[in-house]
mmCIF file of C-alpha atoms in Angstrom:
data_model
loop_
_atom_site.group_PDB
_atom_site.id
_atom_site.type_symbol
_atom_site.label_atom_id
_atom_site.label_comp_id
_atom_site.label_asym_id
_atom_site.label_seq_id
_atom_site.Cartn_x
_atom_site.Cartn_y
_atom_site.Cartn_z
ATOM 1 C CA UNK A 1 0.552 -50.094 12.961
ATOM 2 C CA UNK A 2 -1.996 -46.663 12.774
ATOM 3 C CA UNK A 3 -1.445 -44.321 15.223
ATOM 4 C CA UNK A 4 -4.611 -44.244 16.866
ATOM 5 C CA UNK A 5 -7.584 -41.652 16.945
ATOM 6 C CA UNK A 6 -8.692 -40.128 20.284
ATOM 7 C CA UNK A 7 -10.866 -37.651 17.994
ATOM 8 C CA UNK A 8 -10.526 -33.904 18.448
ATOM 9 C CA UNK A 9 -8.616 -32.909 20.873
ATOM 10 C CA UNK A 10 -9.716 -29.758 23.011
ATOM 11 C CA UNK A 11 -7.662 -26.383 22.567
ATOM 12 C CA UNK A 12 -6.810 -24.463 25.333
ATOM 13 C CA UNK A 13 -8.626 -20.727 24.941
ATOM 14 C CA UNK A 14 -5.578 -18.063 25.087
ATOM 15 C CA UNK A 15 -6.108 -14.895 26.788
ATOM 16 C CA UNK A 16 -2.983 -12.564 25.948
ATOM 17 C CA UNK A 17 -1.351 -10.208 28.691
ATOM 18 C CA UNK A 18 -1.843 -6.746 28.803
ATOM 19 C CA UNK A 19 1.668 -6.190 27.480
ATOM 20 C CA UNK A 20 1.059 -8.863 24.420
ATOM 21 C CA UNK A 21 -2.349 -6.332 23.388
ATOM 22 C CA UNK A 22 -0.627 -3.449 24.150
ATOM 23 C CA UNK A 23 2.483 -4.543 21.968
ATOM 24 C CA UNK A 24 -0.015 -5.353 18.785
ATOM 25 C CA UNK A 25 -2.099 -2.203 19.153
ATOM 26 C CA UNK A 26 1.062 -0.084 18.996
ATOM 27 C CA UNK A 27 2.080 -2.088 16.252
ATOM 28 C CA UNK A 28 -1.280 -1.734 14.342
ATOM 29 C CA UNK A 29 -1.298 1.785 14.441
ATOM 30 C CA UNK A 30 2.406 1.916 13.478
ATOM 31 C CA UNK A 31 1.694 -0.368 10.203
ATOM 32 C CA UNK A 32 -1.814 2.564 10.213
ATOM 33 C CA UNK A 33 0.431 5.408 9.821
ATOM 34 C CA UNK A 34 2.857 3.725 7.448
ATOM 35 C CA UNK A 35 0.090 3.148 5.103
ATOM 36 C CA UNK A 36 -0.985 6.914 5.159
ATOM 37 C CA UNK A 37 1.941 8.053 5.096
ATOM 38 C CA UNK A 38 3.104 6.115 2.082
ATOM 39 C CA UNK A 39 -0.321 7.132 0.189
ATOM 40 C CA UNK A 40 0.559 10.285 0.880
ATOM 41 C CA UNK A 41 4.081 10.759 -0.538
ATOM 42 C CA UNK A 42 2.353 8.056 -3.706
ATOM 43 C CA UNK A 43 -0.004 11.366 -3.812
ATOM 44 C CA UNK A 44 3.147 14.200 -3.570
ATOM 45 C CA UNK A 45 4.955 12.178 -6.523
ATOM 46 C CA UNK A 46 2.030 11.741 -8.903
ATOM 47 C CA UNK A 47 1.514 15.993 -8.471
ATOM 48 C CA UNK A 48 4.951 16.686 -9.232
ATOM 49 C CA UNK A 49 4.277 14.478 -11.811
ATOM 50 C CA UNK A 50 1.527 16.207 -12.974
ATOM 51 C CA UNK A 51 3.109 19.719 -12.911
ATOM 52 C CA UNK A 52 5.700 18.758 -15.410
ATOM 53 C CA UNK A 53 4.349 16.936 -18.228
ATOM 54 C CA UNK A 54 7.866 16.759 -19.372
ATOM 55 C CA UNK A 55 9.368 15.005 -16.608
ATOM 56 C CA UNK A 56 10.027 11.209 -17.153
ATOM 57 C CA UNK A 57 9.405 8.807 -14.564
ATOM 58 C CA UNK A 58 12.824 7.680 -14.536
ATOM 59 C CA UNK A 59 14.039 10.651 -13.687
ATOM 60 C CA UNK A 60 11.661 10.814 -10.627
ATOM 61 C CA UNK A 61 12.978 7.287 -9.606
ATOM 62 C CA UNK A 62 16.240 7.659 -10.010
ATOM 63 C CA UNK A 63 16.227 10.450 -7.608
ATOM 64 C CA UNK A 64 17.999 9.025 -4.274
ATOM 65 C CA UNK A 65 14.978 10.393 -2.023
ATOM 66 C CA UNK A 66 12.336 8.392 -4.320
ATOM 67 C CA UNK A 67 12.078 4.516 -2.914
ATOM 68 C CA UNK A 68 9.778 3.508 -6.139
ATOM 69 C CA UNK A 69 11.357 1.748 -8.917
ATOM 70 C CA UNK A 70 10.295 3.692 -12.540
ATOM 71 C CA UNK A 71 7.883 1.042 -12.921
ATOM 72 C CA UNK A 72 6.028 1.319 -9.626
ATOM 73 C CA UNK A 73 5.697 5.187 -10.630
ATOM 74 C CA UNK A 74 4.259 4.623 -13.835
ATOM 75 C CA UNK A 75 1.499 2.596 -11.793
ATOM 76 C CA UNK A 76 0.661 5.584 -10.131
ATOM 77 C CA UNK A 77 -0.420 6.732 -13.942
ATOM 78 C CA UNK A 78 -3.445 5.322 -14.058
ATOM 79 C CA UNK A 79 -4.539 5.108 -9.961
ATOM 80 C CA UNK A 80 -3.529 9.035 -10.088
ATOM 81 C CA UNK A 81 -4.686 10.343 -13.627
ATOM 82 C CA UNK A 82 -1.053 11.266 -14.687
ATOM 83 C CA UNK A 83 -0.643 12.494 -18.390
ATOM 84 C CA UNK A 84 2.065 9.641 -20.361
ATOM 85 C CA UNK A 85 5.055 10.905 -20.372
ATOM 86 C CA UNK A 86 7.018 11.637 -24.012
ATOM 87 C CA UNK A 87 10.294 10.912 -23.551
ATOM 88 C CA UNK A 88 11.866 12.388 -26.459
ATOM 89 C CA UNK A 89 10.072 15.430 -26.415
ATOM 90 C CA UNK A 90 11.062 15.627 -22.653
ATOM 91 C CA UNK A 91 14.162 16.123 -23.608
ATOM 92 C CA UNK A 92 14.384 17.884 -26.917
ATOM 93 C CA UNK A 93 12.680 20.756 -24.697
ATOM 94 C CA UNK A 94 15.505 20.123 -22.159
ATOM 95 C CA UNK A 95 18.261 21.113 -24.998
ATOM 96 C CA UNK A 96 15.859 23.789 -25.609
ATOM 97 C CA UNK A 97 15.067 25.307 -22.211
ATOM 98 C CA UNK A 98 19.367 25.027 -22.022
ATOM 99 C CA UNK A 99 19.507 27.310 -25.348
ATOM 100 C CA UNK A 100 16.767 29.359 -24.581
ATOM 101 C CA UNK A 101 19.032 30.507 -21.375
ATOM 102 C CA UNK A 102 22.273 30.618 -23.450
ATOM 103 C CA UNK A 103 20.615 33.099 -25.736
ATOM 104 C CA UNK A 104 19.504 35.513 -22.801
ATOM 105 C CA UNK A 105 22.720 35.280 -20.988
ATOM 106 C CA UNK A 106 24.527 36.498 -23.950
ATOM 107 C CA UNK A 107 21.394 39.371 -24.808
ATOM 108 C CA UNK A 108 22.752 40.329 -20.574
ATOM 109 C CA UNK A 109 26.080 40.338 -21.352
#
């Protein structure tokens, strides 16, 4: 046998407490300043990213401070106008940079 239809039933109206708005305005502003802040370290990465054309993304995430993943960074590429990265070059100038200081230490010395 159908259960049987009364039609819509009425819904009470809920009026939250002071502490209830209080507790989700605190938290809206918290989950506010999350969002800026996190734009705004997105924004510090992609300029160190920008100042070293050499650098490689992965070395940017595997930095313990970073909480992006390498591909999350690279992202950031196109929303921040970063210049791809060339890998092998990055470090071919890395060996280079190393002999480049090897050479001077021994002109000192």
């Amino acid at each position: 046998m159908p259960k049987p239809y009364f039609g819509k039933q009425p819904v009470p109206e809920y009026k939250p407490s002071d502490e209830t708005r209080a507790a989700i305005k605190a938290w809206q502003e918290a989950v506010d300043l999350e969002e800026r802040t996190r734009h705004a370290a997105r924004a510090a990465l992609a300029a160190d990213l920008k100042a070293d054309k050499d650098l490689p993304f992965r070395a940017v995430a595997d930095h313990p401070l970073v909480p992006w993943t390498e591909a999350t960074l690279r992202l950031l590429k196109d929303e921040y106008d970063i210049p791809p990265r060339q890998p092998n070059k990055a470090a071919w100038r890395q060996e280079l940079r190393a002999a480049r200081s090897e050479d001077q230490q021994q002109a000192e010395g």
